[in-house]
Short mmCIF file of C-alpha atoms in Angstrom, two decimals:
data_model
loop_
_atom_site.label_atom_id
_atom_site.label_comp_id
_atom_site.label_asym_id
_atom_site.label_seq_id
_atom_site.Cartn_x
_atom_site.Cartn_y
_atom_site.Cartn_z
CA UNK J 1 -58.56 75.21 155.53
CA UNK J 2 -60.13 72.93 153.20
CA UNK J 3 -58.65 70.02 150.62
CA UNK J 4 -55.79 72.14 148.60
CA UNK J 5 -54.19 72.83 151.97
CA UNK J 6 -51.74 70.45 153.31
CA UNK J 7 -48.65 70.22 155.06
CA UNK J 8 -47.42 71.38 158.63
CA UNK J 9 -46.98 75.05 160.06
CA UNK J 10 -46.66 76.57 162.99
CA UNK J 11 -50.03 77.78 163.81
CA UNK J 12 -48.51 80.34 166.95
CA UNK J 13 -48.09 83.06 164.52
CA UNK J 14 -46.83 83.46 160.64
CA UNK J 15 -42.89 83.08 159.83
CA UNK J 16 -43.27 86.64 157.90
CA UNK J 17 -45.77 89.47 157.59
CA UNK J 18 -45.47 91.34 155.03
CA UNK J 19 -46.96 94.80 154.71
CA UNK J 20 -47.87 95.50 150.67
CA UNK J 21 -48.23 98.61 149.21
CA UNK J 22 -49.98 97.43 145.54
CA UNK J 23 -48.73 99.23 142.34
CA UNK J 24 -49.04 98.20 138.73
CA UNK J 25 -47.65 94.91 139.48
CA UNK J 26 -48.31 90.79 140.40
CA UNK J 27 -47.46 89.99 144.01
CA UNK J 28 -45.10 86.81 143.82
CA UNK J 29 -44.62 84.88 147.34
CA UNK J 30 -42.79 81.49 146.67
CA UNK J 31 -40.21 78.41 148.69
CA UNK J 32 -37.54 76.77 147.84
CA UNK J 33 -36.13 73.78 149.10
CA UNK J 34 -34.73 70.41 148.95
CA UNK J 35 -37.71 69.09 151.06
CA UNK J 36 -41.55 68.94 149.97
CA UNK J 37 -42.56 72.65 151.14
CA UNK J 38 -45.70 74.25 151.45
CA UNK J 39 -47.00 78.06 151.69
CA UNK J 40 -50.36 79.43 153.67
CA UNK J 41 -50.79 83.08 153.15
CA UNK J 42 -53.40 85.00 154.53
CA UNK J 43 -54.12 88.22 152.50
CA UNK J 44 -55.42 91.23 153.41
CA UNK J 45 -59.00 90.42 152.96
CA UNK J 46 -58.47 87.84 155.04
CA UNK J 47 -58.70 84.81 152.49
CA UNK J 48 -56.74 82.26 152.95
CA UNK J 49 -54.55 81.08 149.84
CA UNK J 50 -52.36 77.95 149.61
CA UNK J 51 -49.92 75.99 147.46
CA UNK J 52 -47.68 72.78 147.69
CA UNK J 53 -45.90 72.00 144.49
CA UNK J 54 -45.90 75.04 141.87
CA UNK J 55 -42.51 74.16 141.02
CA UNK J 56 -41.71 70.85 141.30
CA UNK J 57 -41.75 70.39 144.87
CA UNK J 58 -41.43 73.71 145.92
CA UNK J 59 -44.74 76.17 146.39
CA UNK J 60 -45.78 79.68 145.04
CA UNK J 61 -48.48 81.78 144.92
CA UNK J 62 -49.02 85.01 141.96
CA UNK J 63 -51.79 87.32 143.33
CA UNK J 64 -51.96 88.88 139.66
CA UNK J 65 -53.85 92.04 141.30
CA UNK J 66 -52.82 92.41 144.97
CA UNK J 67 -54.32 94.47 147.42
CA UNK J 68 -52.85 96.61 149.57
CA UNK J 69 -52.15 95.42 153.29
CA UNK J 70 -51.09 93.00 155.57
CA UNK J 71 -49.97 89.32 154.51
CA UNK J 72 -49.21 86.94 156.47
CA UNK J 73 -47.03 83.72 155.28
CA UNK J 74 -46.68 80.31 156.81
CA UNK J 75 -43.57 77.92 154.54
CA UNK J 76 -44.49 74.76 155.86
CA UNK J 77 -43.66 70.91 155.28
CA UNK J 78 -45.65 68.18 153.54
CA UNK J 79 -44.64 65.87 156.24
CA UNK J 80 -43.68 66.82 159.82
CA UNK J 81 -40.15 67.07 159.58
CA UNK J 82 -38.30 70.83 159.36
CA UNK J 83 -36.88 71.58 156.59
CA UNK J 84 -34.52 74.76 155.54
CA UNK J 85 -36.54 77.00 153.15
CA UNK J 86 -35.88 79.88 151.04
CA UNK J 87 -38.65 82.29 151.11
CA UNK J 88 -38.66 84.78 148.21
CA UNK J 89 -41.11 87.97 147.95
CA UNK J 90 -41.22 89.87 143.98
CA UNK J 91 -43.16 92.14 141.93
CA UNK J 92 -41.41 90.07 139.36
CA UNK J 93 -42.15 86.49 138.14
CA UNK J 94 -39.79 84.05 139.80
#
């Protein structure tokens, strides 16, 4: 999906879709873990968005004016080993 993308997912199908309703507010989709983690989100208008290290190793993405719709969310790893991953969704700024 081009050079800011890397890291392993499961490319069968998303590990959460989330259906957004947009307000007044940021969308906030970020991981945690003790591994390297990444995120792939595909938004609504079908962009593709991804991160690997907002946090220190751990990834996030702030859609400051979201739309409404579908998005669906990858957590992946930097190298191909699992790791256990804390997937947060806010309106708020983590």
């Amino acid at each position: 999906l081009g050079w800011d993308c890397v890291g392993y997912v499961n490319a069968a199908q998303p590990d959460v879709v989330l259906e957004y309703t947009a307000g007044d507010w940021p969308l906030h989709i970020y991981a945690a873990s003790e591994e390297d983690t990444t995120l792939l989100v595909r938004a609504p208008d079908g962009q593709w968005h991804c991160n690997d290290d907002d946090r220190g190793l751990d990834p996030g993405l702030a859609f400051e004016s979201p739309q409404s719709g579908r998005y669906a969310i990858w957590v992946g790893t930097y190298t191909e080993s699992p790791a256990q991953t804390t997937l947060s969704i806010s309106e708020l700024e983590p």
